[in-house]
Amino acid sequence: MKTTKNLLLACTASVATIKLPLLIEKLQNLDTEFSFNIKVILTENAKHFVKASELPKNIEILDDQSEWNAWTKRGDPVLHIDLGKWADMLVIAPLSANSLAKIAVGLCDNLLLCVVRAWDFKKPLLFCPAMNTRMFDHPVTSEHINKLKSWGYHEVPTVSKTLMCGDTGNGAMAEVDTIIENILLKLRCV
């Protein structure tokens, strides 16, 4: 008998967002003790790299407008709070340098960052950085990653390869299979 988990996947503005359809497909076809209810948050700029039509029809796709459509008056649902209550785990894959910096300093100017700011620390949050090597090598990047890890968030480390821009070096998002291994590992520990 499989245990069903509510998985909130989020993508920020990185070309690695193109891997989202494959990540969802593999999660839905896993032969493990878990099955997943999946919802996706796309930041406005992440939408540049993936289209809703590329994702399964049974996946709810949420964005900043979803937050405002849900609330019109006092007593209406607050989406970023409700998503945090619904989800058993949050996976941010990819996490851009910009969104990483915003999380590290507590900004919450979009749906995803509001979910993160209101996240229940008893639940796992996995983040998968993805950025150009020059951005990854900037000293503030390791400071931001270490800050998130100090809060108990779990980093799925970047890999070194030739990036989409043609540069070669560290900063590429982990492979989809590695992300899934980390998801399963964390769920088995909860």
Short mmCIF file of N, CA and C in Angstrom, two decimals:
data_model
loop_
_atom_site.label_atom_id
_atom_site.label_comp_id
_atom_site.label_asym_id
_atom_site.label_seq_id
_atom_site.Cartn_x
_atom_site.Cartn_y
_atom_site.Cartn_z
N MET A 1 0.85 -1.19 0.00
CA MET A 1 0.00 0.00 0.00
C MET A 1 0.89 1.25 0.00
N LYS A 2 0.64 2.12 -0.95
CA LYS A 2 1.43 3.35 -1.06
C LYS A 2 0.89 4.43 -0.13
N THR A 3 1.81 5.23 0.37
CA THR A 3 1.47 6.40 1.15
C THR A 3 1.42 7.59 0.20
N THR A 4 0.32 8.32 0.22
CA THR A 4 0.19 9.49 -0.65
C THR A 4 0.71 10.72 0.07
N LYS A 5 1.59 11.45 -0.61
CA LYS A 5 2.16 12.68 -0.07
C LYS A 5 1.79 13.85 -0.97
N ASN A 6 1.54 15.00 -0.33
CA ASN A 6 1.27 16.23 -1.06
C ASN A 6 2.58 16.95 -1.29
N LEU A 7 2.94 17.08 -2.55
CA LEU A 7 4.23 17.64 -2.93
C LEU A 7 4.02 18.96 -3.66
N LEU A 8 4.59 20.02 -3.12
CA LEU A 8 4.53 21.33 -3.74
C LEU A 8 5.86 21.57 -4.44
N LEU A 9 5.83 21.61 -5.77
CA LEU A 9 7.02 21.87 -6.58
C LEU A 9 7.00 23.33 -7.00
N ALA A 10 8.15 23.98 -6.94
CA ALA A 10 8.22 25.39 -7.32
C ALA A 10 9.41 25.61 -8.24
N CYS A 11 9.22 26.49 -9.20
CA CYS A 11 10.29 26.86 -10.14
C CYS A 11 10.45 28.37 -10.13
N THR A 12 11.72 28.78 -10.13
CA THR A 12 12.04 30.20 -10.26
C THR A 12 12.72 30.42 -11.60
N ALA A 13 13.12 31.65 -11.85
CA ALA A 13 13.58 32.04 -13.19
C ALA A 13 14.97 31.51 -13.50
N SER A 14 15.02 30.27 -13.92
CA SER A 14 16.25 29.64 -14.38
C SER A 14 15.90 28.75 -15.56
N VAL A 15 16.82 28.66 -16.50
CA VAL A 15 16.59 27.79 -17.66
C VAL A 15 16.37 26.34 -17.22
N ALA A 16 16.84 25.96 -16.04
CA ALA A 16 16.63 24.60 -15.54
C ALA A 16 15.15 24.28 -15.32
N THR A 17 14.30 25.30 -15.36
CA THR A 17 12.85 25.07 -15.27
C THR A 17 12.37 24.15 -16.40
N ILE A 18 13.11 24.09 -17.48
CA ILE A 18 12.71 23.21 -18.59
C ILE A 18 12.66 21.74 -18.16
N LYS A 19 13.26 21.41 -17.02
CA LYS A 19 13.25 20.03 -16.52
C LYS A 19 11.99 19.69 -15.72
N LEU A 20 11.14 20.67 -15.48
CA LEU A 20 9.94 20.44 -14.67
C LEU A 20 9.05 19.33 -15.24
N PRO A 21 8.74 19.31 -16.54
CA PRO A 21 7.89 18.22 -17.04
C PRO A 21 8.49 16.83 -16.77
N LEU A 22 9.80 16.68 -16.94
CA LEU A 22 10.44 15.40 -16.68
C LEU A 22 10.39 15.05 -15.20
N LEU A 23 10.60 16.02 -14.33
CA LEU A 23 10.53 15.79 -12.89
C LEU A 23 9.14 15.28 -12.50
N ILE A 24 8.11 15.93 -13.00
CA ILE A 24 6.74 15.50 -12.69
C ILE A 24 6.48 14.11 -13.24
N GLU A 25 6.86 13.88 -14.49
CA GLU A 25 6.64 12.57 -15.10
C GLU A 25 7.29 11.45 -14.28
N LYS A 26 8.53 11.66 -13.89
CA LYS A 26 9.23 10.63 -13.12
C LYS A 26 8.61 10.43 -11.74
N LEU A 27 8.19 11.51 -11.10
CA LEU A 27 7.54 11.39 -9.79
C LEU A 27 6.23 10.62 -9.90
N GLN A 28 5.48 10.86 -10.97
CA GLN A 28 4.20 10.18 -11.14
C GLN A 28 4.36 8.71 -11.49
N ASN A 29 5.51 8.33 -12.01
CA ASN A 29 5.72 6.95 -12.44
C ASN A 29 6.67 6.17 -11.54
N LEU A 30 6.97 6.70 -10.37
CA LEU A 30 7.87 6.02 -9.44
C LEU A 30 7.27 4.72 -8.93
N ASP A 31 8.09 3.74 -8.79
CA ASP A 31 7.68 2.48 -8.17
C ASP A 31 8.29 2.42 -6.78
N THR A 32 7.72 3.20 -5.86
CA THR A 32 8.20 3.26 -4.48
C THR A 32 7.00 3.16 -3.56
N GLU A 33 7.27 3.36 -2.29
CA GLU A 33 6.20 3.32 -1.28
C GLU A 33 5.34 4.57 -1.28
N PHE A 34 5.69 5.57 -2.12
CA PHE A 34 4.96 6.83 -2.15
C PHE A 34 4.27 7.06 -3.48
N SER A 35 3.12 7.70 -3.40
CA SER A 35 2.50 8.32 -4.57
C SER A 35 2.33 9.79 -4.21
N PHE A 36 2.15 10.63 -5.23
CA PHE A 36 2.18 12.07 -4.98
C PHE A 36 0.97 12.79 -5.57
N ASN A 37 0.40 13.68 -4.75
CA ASN A 37 -0.46 14.73 -5.23
C ASN A 37 0.47 15.92 -5.44
N ILE A 38 0.49 16.45 -6.65
CA ILE A 38 1.46 17.50 -6.97
C ILE A 38 0.74 18.79 -7.36
N LYS A 39 1.22 19.88 -6.79
CA LYS A 39 0.85 21.23 -7.22
C LYS A 39 2.14 21.95 -7.57
N VAL A 40 2.06 22.86 -8.53
CA VAL A 40 3.24 23.58 -9.02
C VAL A 40 3.04 25.08 -8.84
N ILE A 41 4.08 25.72 -8.31
CA ILE A 41 4.14 27.18 -8.29
C ILE A 41 5.19 27.62 -9.30
N LEU A 42 4.79 28.51 -10.19
CA LEU A 42 5.73 29.11 -11.13
C LEU A 42 5.83 30.60 -10.83
N THR A 43 7.05 31.09 -10.63
CA THR A 43 7.19 32.54 -10.53
C THR A 43 6.92 33.11 -11.92
N GLU A 44 6.65 34.38 -11.97
CA GLU A 44 6.31 35.00 -13.26
C GLU A 44 7.41 34.77 -14.30
N ASN A 45 8.66 34.89 -13.91
CA ASN A 45 9.74 34.72 -14.87
C ASN A 45 10.04 33.26 -15.17
N ALA A 46 9.67 32.35 -14.29
CA ALA A 46 9.83 30.91 -14.58
C ALA A 46 8.92 30.50 -15.74
N LYS A 47 7.81 31.22 -15.91
CA LYS A 47 6.89 30.90 -17.00
C LYS A 47 7.54 31.06 -18.37
N HIS A 48 8.63 31.78 -18.42
CA HIS A 48 9.35 31.96 -19.68
C HIS A 48 9.93 30.63 -20.18
N PHE A 49 10.19 29.70 -19.26
CA PHE A 49 10.89 28.47 -19.60
C PHE A 49 10.00 27.24 -19.70
N VAL A 50 8.77 27.33 -19.26
CA VAL A 50 7.86 26.18 -19.33
C VAL A 50 6.44 26.70 -19.56
N LYS A 51 5.70 25.96 -20.35
CA LYS A 51 4.31 26.33 -20.65
C LYS A 51 3.37 25.35 -19.93
N ALA A 52 2.24 25.85 -19.52
CA ALA A 52 1.26 25.00 -18.85
C ALA A 52 0.89 23.79 -19.70
N SER A 53 0.86 23.96 -21.01
CA SER A 53 0.49 22.88 -21.92
C SER A 53 1.51 21.73 -21.91
N GLU A 54 2.73 21.99 -21.39
CA GLU A 54 3.76 20.95 -21.32
C GLU A 54 3.64 20.09 -20.06
N LEU A 55 2.72 20.47 -19.18
CA LEU A 55 2.55 19.75 -17.92
C LEU A 55 1.27 18.93 -17.94
N PRO A 56 1.23 17.84 -17.17
CA PRO A 56 0.01 17.02 -17.15
C PRO A 56 -1.21 17.83 -16.75
N LYS A 57 -2.33 17.48 -17.32
CA LYS A 57 -3.58 18.23 -17.08
C LYS A 57 -4.03 18.16 -15.62
N ASN A 58 -3.66 17.08 -14.90
CA ASN A 58 -4.12 16.91 -13.52
C ASN A 58 -3.26 17.68 -12.51
N ILE A 59 -2.30 18.46 -12.98
CA ILE A 59 -1.43 19.24 -12.10
C ILE A 59 -1.95 20.66 -12.01
N GLU A 60 -2.20 21.11 -10.78
CA GLU A 60 -2.63 22.49 -10.57
C GLU A 60 -1.40 23.40 -10.63
N ILE A 61 -1.48 24.40 -11.50
CA ILE A 61 -0.38 25.34 -11.67
C ILE A 61 -0.79 26.67 -11.04
N LEU A 62 0.04 27.15 -10.14
CA LEU A 62 -0.26 28.35 -9.39
C LEU A 62 0.80 29.42 -9.68
N ASP A 63 0.35 30.68 -9.64
CA ASP A 63 1.27 31.79 -9.84
C ASP A 63 0.82 32.96 -8.97
N ASP A 64 1.48 34.08 -9.12
CA ASP A 64 1.15 35.23 -8.29
C ASP A 64 -0.32 35.62 -8.40
N GLN A 65 -0.87 35.55 -9.61
CA GLN A 65 -2.26 35.92 -9.80
C GLN A 65 -3.20 34.98 -9.03
N SER A 66 -2.81 33.72 -8.89
CA SER A 66 -3.62 32.76 -8.14
C SER A 66 -3.84 33.25 -6.71
N GLU A 67 -2.80 33.83 -6.13
CA GLU A 67 -2.90 34.36 -4.76
C GLU A 67 -3.98 35.42 -4.68
N TRP A 68 -3.99 36.33 -5.63
CA TRP A 68 -4.93 37.44 -5.58
C TRP A 68 -6.32 37.04 -6.02
N ASN A 69 -6.42 36.04 -6.90
CA ASN A 69 -7.75 35.56 -7.30
C ASN A 69 -8.46 34.86 -6.15
N ALA A 70 -7.70 34.25 -5.25
CA ALA A 70 -8.29 33.49 -4.14
C ALA A 70 -8.84 34.39 -3.04
N TRP A 71 -8.32 35.62 -2.95
CA TRP A 71 -8.69 36.49 -1.85
C TRP A 71 -9.32 37.78 -2.36
N THR A 72 -10.55 38.03 -1.93
CA THR A 72 -11.20 39.29 -2.28
C THR A 72 -11.71 40.04 -1.06
N LYS A 73 -11.91 39.30 0.04
CA LYS A 73 -12.42 39.93 1.25
C LYS A 73 -11.97 39.15 2.48
N ARG A 74 -12.11 39.80 3.60
CA ARG A 74 -11.77 39.16 4.87
C ARG A 74 -12.50 37.83 5.00
N GLY A 75 -11.77 36.81 5.40
CA GLY A 75 -12.37 35.48 5.55
C GLY A 75 -12.12 34.57 4.37
N ASP A 76 -11.70 35.15 3.24
CA ASP A 76 -11.37 34.32 2.07
C ASP A 76 -10.06 33.59 2.32
N PRO A 77 -9.81 32.51 1.57
CA PRO A 77 -8.56 31.77 1.75
C PRO A 77 -7.34 32.63 1.45
N VAL A 78 -6.27 32.36 2.17
CA VAL A 78 -4.97 32.99 1.91
C VAL A 78 -4.11 31.87 1.33
N LEU A 79 -3.90 31.94 0.03
CA LEU A 79 -3.30 30.82 -0.70
C LEU A 79 -1.94 30.40 -0.16
N HIS A 80 -1.06 31.37 0.12
CA HIS A 80 0.27 30.98 0.57
C HIS A 80 0.24 30.26 1.92
N ILE A 81 -0.74 30.54 2.74
CA ILE A 81 -0.89 29.83 4.02
C ILE A 81 -1.51 28.45 3.77
N ASP A 82 -2.54 28.42 2.94
CA ASP A 82 -3.20 27.15 2.65
C ASP A 82 -2.26 26.15 1.97
N LEU A 83 -1.41 26.62 1.07
CA LEU A 83 -0.46 25.72 0.41
C LEU A 83 0.53 25.12 1.41
N GLY A 84 0.98 25.94 2.34
CA GLY A 84 1.89 25.45 3.37
C GLY A 84 1.25 24.42 4.27
N LYS A 85 -0.04 24.56 4.52
CA LYS A 85 -0.76 23.56 5.32
C LYS A 85 -0.98 22.29 4.52
N TRP A 86 -1.27 22.42 3.24
CA TRP A 86 -1.56 21.27 2.37
C TRP A 86 -0.32 20.42 2.13
N ALA A 87 0.80 21.05 1.87
CA ALA A 87 1.99 20.33 1.41
C ALA A 87 2.69 19.58 2.53
N ASP A 88 3.13 18.37 2.20
CA ASP A 88 4.00 17.61 3.10
C ASP A 88 5.46 17.99 2.88
N MET A 89 5.75 18.54 1.71
CA MET A 89 7.11 18.93 1.36
C MET A 89 7.06 20.00 0.28
N LEU A 90 8.03 20.92 0.35
CA LEU A 90 8.22 21.92 -0.69
C LEU A 90 9.57 21.65 -1.35
N VAL A 91 9.56 21.59 -2.67
CA VAL A 91 10.79 21.41 -3.44
C VAL A 91 10.90 22.57 -4.42
N ILE A 92 11.96 23.36 -4.28
CA ILE A 92 12.19 24.48 -5.19
C ILE A 92 13.28 24.04 -6.16
N ALA A 93 12.86 23.75 -7.38
CA ALA A 93 13.79 23.22 -8.39
C ALA A 93 13.42 23.77 -9.76
N PRO A 94 14.12 24.76 -10.22
CA PRO A 94 15.34 25.36 -9.72
C PRO A 94 15.09 26.55 -8.81
N LEU A 95 16.13 26.86 -8.03
CA LEU A 95 16.15 28.07 -7.21
C LEU A 95 17.22 28.99 -7.79
N SER A 96 16.77 30.08 -8.39
CA SER A 96 17.68 31.04 -9.04
C SER A 96 18.47 31.84 -8.00
N ALA A 97 19.52 32.48 -8.44
CA ALA A 97 20.32 33.34 -7.56
C ALA A 97 19.44 34.45 -6.97
N ASN A 98 18.56 35.01 -7.77
CA ASN A 98 17.70 36.10 -7.31
C ASN A 98 16.75 35.63 -6.20
N SER A 99 16.07 34.52 -6.44
CA SER A 99 15.13 34.03 -5.42
C SER A 99 15.86 33.52 -4.19
N LEU A 100 17.02 32.91 -4.37
CA LEU A 100 17.85 32.49 -3.23
C LEU A 100 18.16 33.69 -2.34
N ALA A 101 18.59 34.78 -2.96
CA ALA A 101 18.93 35.98 -2.20
C ALA A 101 17.70 36.52 -1.47
N LYS A 102 16.57 36.54 -2.14
CA LYS A 102 15.35 37.05 -1.51
C LYS A 102 14.95 36.21 -0.31
N ILE A 103 15.02 34.88 -0.44
CA ILE A 103 14.67 34.01 0.68
C ILE A 103 15.63 34.25 1.84
N ALA A 104 16.92 34.35 1.54
CA ALA A 104 17.94 34.50 2.58
C ALA A 104 17.76 35.77 3.40
N VAL A 105 17.20 36.81 2.80
CA VAL A 105 16.99 38.06 3.54
C VAL A 105 15.53 38.27 3.95
N GLY A 106 14.70 37.27 3.69
CA GLY A 106 13.33 37.33 4.19
C GLY A 106 12.32 38.04 3.32
N LEU A 107 12.66 38.35 2.08
CA LEU A 107 11.69 39.01 1.21
C LEU A 107 10.59 38.03 0.81
N CYS A 108 9.41 38.54 0.62
CA CYS A 108 8.31 37.69 0.19
C CYS A 108 7.39 38.50 -0.71
N ASP A 109 7.86 38.73 -1.94
CA ASP A 109 7.14 39.58 -2.88
C ASP A 109 6.45 38.81 -3.99
N ASN A 110 6.32 37.49 -3.84
CA ASN A 110 5.55 36.70 -4.79
C ASN A 110 4.98 35.49 -4.06
N LEU A 111 4.16 34.73 -4.73
CA LEU A 111 3.48 33.60 -4.08
C LEU A 111 4.48 32.62 -3.48
N LEU A 112 5.48 32.22 -4.25
CA LEU A 112 6.45 31.26 -3.74
C LEU A 112 7.16 31.77 -2.50
N LEU A 113 7.65 32.99 -2.55
CA LEU A 113 8.40 33.52 -1.42
C LEU A 113 7.52 33.69 -0.19
N CYS A 114 6.23 33.96 -0.38
CA CYS A 114 5.30 34.01 0.75
C CYS A 114 5.11 32.61 1.36
N VAL A 115 5.03 31.59 0.51
CA VAL A 115 4.93 30.21 1.01
C VAL A 115 6.17 29.87 1.83
N VAL A 116 7.34 30.22 1.30
CA VAL A 116 8.59 29.93 2.02
C VAL A 116 8.63 30.68 3.35
N ARG A 117 8.24 31.93 3.35
CA ARG A 117 8.29 32.74 4.57
C ARG A 117 7.35 32.19 5.64
N ALA A 118 6.25 31.55 5.23
CA ALA A 118 5.28 31.00 6.17
C ALA A 118 5.46 29.49 6.36
N TRP A 119 6.56 28.92 5.85
CA TRP A 119 6.76 27.46 5.87
C TRP A 119 6.90 26.94 7.30
N ASP A 120 6.30 25.78 7.54
CA ASP A 120 6.38 25.07 8.81
C ASP A 120 7.72 24.34 8.86
N PHE A 121 8.59 24.72 9.77
CA PHE A 121 9.93 24.16 9.84
C PHE A 121 9.95 22.67 10.20
N LYS A 122 8.82 22.13 10.61
CA LYS A 122 8.76 20.69 10.89
C LYS A 122 8.63 19.88 9.60
N LYS A 123 8.34 20.55 8.49
CA LYS A 123 8.20 19.88 7.19
C LYS A 123 9.45 20.12 6.35
N PRO A 124 9.84 19.14 5.53
CA PRO A 124 11.03 19.33 4.72
C PRO A 124 10.84 20.35 3.59
N LEU A 125 11.88 21.13 3.39
CA LEU A 125 11.97 22.05 2.28
C LEU A 125 13.30 21.76 1.59
N LEU A 126 13.23 21.36 0.33
CA LEU A 126 14.42 21.08 -0.47
C LEU A 126 14.59 22.19 -1.48
N PHE A 127 15.82 22.63 -1.66
CA PHE A 127 16.08 23.64 -2.68
C PHE A 127 17.24 23.20 -3.56
N CYS A 128 17.09 23.49 -4.84
CA CYS A 128 18.05 23.06 -5.86
C CYS A 128 18.55 24.30 -6.59
N PRO A 129 19.67 24.86 -6.13
CA PRO A 129 20.19 26.05 -6.78
C PRO A 129 20.51 25.81 -8.25
N ALA A 130 20.39 26.86 -9.04
CA ALA A 130 20.72 26.79 -10.47
C ALA A 130 21.04 28.19 -10.95
N MET A 131 22.28 28.35 -11.42
CA MET A 131 22.69 29.68 -11.89
C MET A 131 23.99 29.56 -12.66
N ASN A 132 24.35 30.61 -13.35
CA ASN A 132 25.62 30.66 -14.06
C ASN A 132 26.78 30.51 -13.08
N THR A 133 27.87 29.94 -13.54
CA THR A 133 29.04 29.71 -12.69
C THR A 133 29.53 31.00 -12.03
N ARG A 134 29.53 32.09 -12.76
CA ARG A 134 30.00 33.35 -12.17
C ARG A 134 29.11 33.77 -11.00
N MET A 135 27.81 33.56 -11.14
CA MET A 135 26.89 33.88 -10.05
C MET A 135 27.09 32.90 -8.89
N PHE A 136 27.26 31.62 -9.23
CA PHE A 136 27.44 30.61 -8.19
C PHE A 136 28.72 30.87 -7.39
N ASP A 137 29.77 31.30 -8.08
CA ASP A 137 31.06 31.54 -7.42
C ASP A 137 31.12 32.83 -6.62
N HIS A 138 30.12 33.69 -6.76
CA HIS A 138 30.12 34.94 -5.99
C HIS A 138 30.04 34.58 -4.50
N PRO A 139 30.82 35.25 -3.64
CA PRO A 139 30.84 34.89 -2.22
C PRO A 139 29.48 34.94 -1.53
N VAL A 140 28.59 35.81 -1.97
CA VAL A 140 27.30 35.91 -1.30
C VAL A 140 26.44 34.66 -1.53
N THR A 141 26.69 33.93 -2.62
CA THR A 141 25.90 32.73 -2.89
C THR A 141 26.10 31.69 -1.81
N SER A 142 27.33 31.42 -1.44
CA SER A 142 27.56 30.42 -0.38
C SER A 142 27.00 30.92 0.95
N GLU A 143 27.06 32.22 1.20
CA GLU A 143 26.45 32.76 2.43
C GLU A 143 24.95 32.50 2.45
N HIS A 144 24.30 32.74 1.32
CA HIS A 144 22.85 32.54 1.25
C HIS A 144 22.49 31.06 1.39
N ILE A 145 23.21 30.20 0.69
CA ILE A 145 22.95 28.75 0.79
C ILE A 145 23.14 28.28 2.23
N ASN A 146 24.21 28.70 2.85
CA ASN A 146 24.47 28.30 4.24
C ASN A 146 23.40 28.82 5.19
N LYS A 147 22.88 30.00 4.92
CA LYS A 147 21.81 30.53 5.77
C LYS A 147 20.57 29.64 5.67
N LEU A 148 20.18 29.27 4.45
CA LEU A 148 19.02 28.40 4.28
C LEU A 148 19.24 27.05 4.96
N LYS A 149 20.42 26.52 4.82
CA LYS A 149 20.75 25.24 5.46
C LYS A 149 20.72 25.36 6.99
N SER A 150 21.13 26.52 7.51
CA SER A 150 21.11 26.72 8.97
C SER A 150 19.69 26.72 9.52
N TRP A 151 18.72 27.01 8.67
CA TRP A 151 17.32 26.98 9.08
C TRP A 151 16.74 25.57 9.01
N GLY A 152 17.51 24.62 8.48
CA GLY A 152 17.02 23.26 8.35
C GLY A 152 16.56 22.90 6.96
N TYR A 153 16.67 23.81 6.02
CA TYR A 153 16.33 23.49 4.64
C TYR A 153 17.43 22.61 4.06
N HIS A 154 17.07 21.75 3.13
CA HIS A 154 18.00 20.78 2.57
C HIS A 154 18.40 21.19 1.16
N GLU A 155 19.70 21.37 0.95
CA GLU A 155 20.22 21.71 -0.37
C GLU A 155 20.47 20.44 -1.18
N VAL A 156 20.00 20.45 -2.42
CA VAL A 156 20.40 19.45 -3.40
C VAL A 156 21.45 20.16 -4.25
N PRO A 157 22.74 19.86 -4.02
CA PRO A 157 23.82 20.66 -4.59
C PRO A 157 23.83 20.71 -6.12
N THR A 158 24.41 21.79 -6.61
CA THR A 158 24.59 21.98 -8.04
C THR A 158 25.63 21.00 -8.57
N VAL A 159 25.69 20.92 -9.89
CA VAL A 159 26.70 20.09 -10.55
C VAL A 159 27.48 20.96 -11.53
N SER A 160 28.62 20.46 -11.91
CA SER A 160 29.47 21.15 -12.87
C SER A 160 29.26 20.54 -14.25
N LYS A 161 29.05 21.40 -15.24
CA LYS A 161 28.87 20.95 -16.62
C LYS A 161 28.89 22.17 -17.53
N THR A 162 28.71 21.94 -18.81
CA THR A 162 28.57 23.06 -19.74
C THR A 162 27.13 23.57 -19.63
N LEU A 163 27.02 24.83 -19.28
CA LEU A 163 25.72 25.44 -19.06
C LEU A 163 25.09 25.87 -20.38
N MET A 164 23.82 26.21 -20.34
CA MET A 164 23.09 26.63 -21.54
C MET A 164 23.76 27.81 -22.25
N CYS A 165 24.40 28.68 -21.48
CA CYS A 165 25.04 29.86 -22.06
C CYS A 165 26.37 29.52 -22.72
N GLY A 166 26.82 28.26 -22.54
CA GLY A 166 28.08 27.85 -23.15
C GLY A 166 29.24 27.84 -22.18
N ASP A 167 29.09 28.49 -21.01
CA ASP A 167 30.14 28.45 -19.99
C ASP A 167 30.20 27.05 -19.38
N THR A 168 31.37 26.65 -18.93
CA THR A 168 31.53 25.37 -18.24
C THR A 168 31.95 25.64 -16.81
N GLY A 169 31.26 24.98 -15.87
CA GLY A 169 31.58 25.15 -14.46
C GLY A 169 30.43 24.75 -13.58
N ASN A 170 30.58 25.02 -12.29
CA ASN A 170 29.56 24.65 -11.31
C ASN A 170 28.39 25.65 -11.37
N GLY A 171 27.23 25.19 -10.94
CA GLY A 171 26.06 26.06 -10.89
C GLY A 171 24.84 25.46 -11.54
N ALA A 172 25.01 24.36 -12.28
CA ALA A 172 23.85 23.72 -12.93
C ALA A 172 23.02 23.00 -11.89
N MET A 173 21.71 23.01 -12.08
CA MET A 173 20.82 22.30 -11.17
C MET A 173 21.15 20.80 -11.19
N ALA A 174 21.00 20.16 -10.05
CA ALA A 174 21.18 18.72 -9.96
C ALA A 174 20.30 18.00 -10.97
N GLU A 175 20.70 16.82 -11.35
CA GLU A 175 19.90 16.01 -12.28
C GLU A 175 18.57 15.63 -11.63
N VAL A 176 17.56 15.42 -12.45
CA VAL A 176 16.22 15.07 -11.97
C VAL A 176 16.26 13.84 -11.07
N ASP A 177 17.00 12.81 -11.46
CA ASP A 177 17.06 11.60 -10.63
C ASP A 177 17.65 11.88 -9.26
N THR A 178 18.62 12.76 -9.20
CA THR A 178 19.22 13.14 -7.91
C THR A 178 18.21 13.88 -7.05
N ILE A 179 17.44 14.75 -7.66
CA ILE A 179 16.40 15.49 -6.91
C ILE A 179 15.39 14.49 -6.35
N ILE A 180 14.97 13.54 -7.16
CA ILE A 180 13.99 12.55 -6.70
C ILE A 180 14.57 11.70 -5.57
N GLU A 181 15.83 11.30 -5.68
CA GLU A 181 16.47 10.55 -4.59
C GLU A 181 16.42 11.34 -3.29
N ASN A 182 16.67 12.64 -3.36
CA ASN A 182 16.64 13.48 -2.18
C ASN A 182 15.24 13.64 -1.62
N ILE A 183 14.25 13.75 -2.50
CA ILE A 183 12.85 13.81 -2.06
C ILE A 183 12.49 12.55 -1.28
N LEU A 184 12.80 11.39 -1.85
CA LEU A 184 12.47 10.12 -1.21
C LEU A 184 13.22 9.97 0.12
N LEU A 185 14.48 10.33 0.14
CA LEU A 185 15.27 10.24 1.36
C LEU A 185 14.64 11.06 2.48
N LYS A 186 14.26 12.29 2.17
CA LYS A 186 13.66 13.16 3.19
C LYS A 186 12.29 12.64 3.64
N LEU A 187 11.50 12.13 2.72
CA LEU A 187 10.18 11.61 3.09
C LEU A 187 10.29 10.38 3.98
N ARG A 188 11.31 9.57 3.74
CA ARG A 188 11.51 8.37 4.56
C ARG A 188 11.99 8.72 5.96
N CYS A 189 12.53 9.92 6.14
CA CYS A 189 13.02 10.34 7.44
C CYS A 189 11.96 11.08 8.26
N VAL A 190 10.87 11.44 7.63
CA VAL A 190 9.83 12.24 8.31
C VAL A 190 8.94 11.33 9.13
#
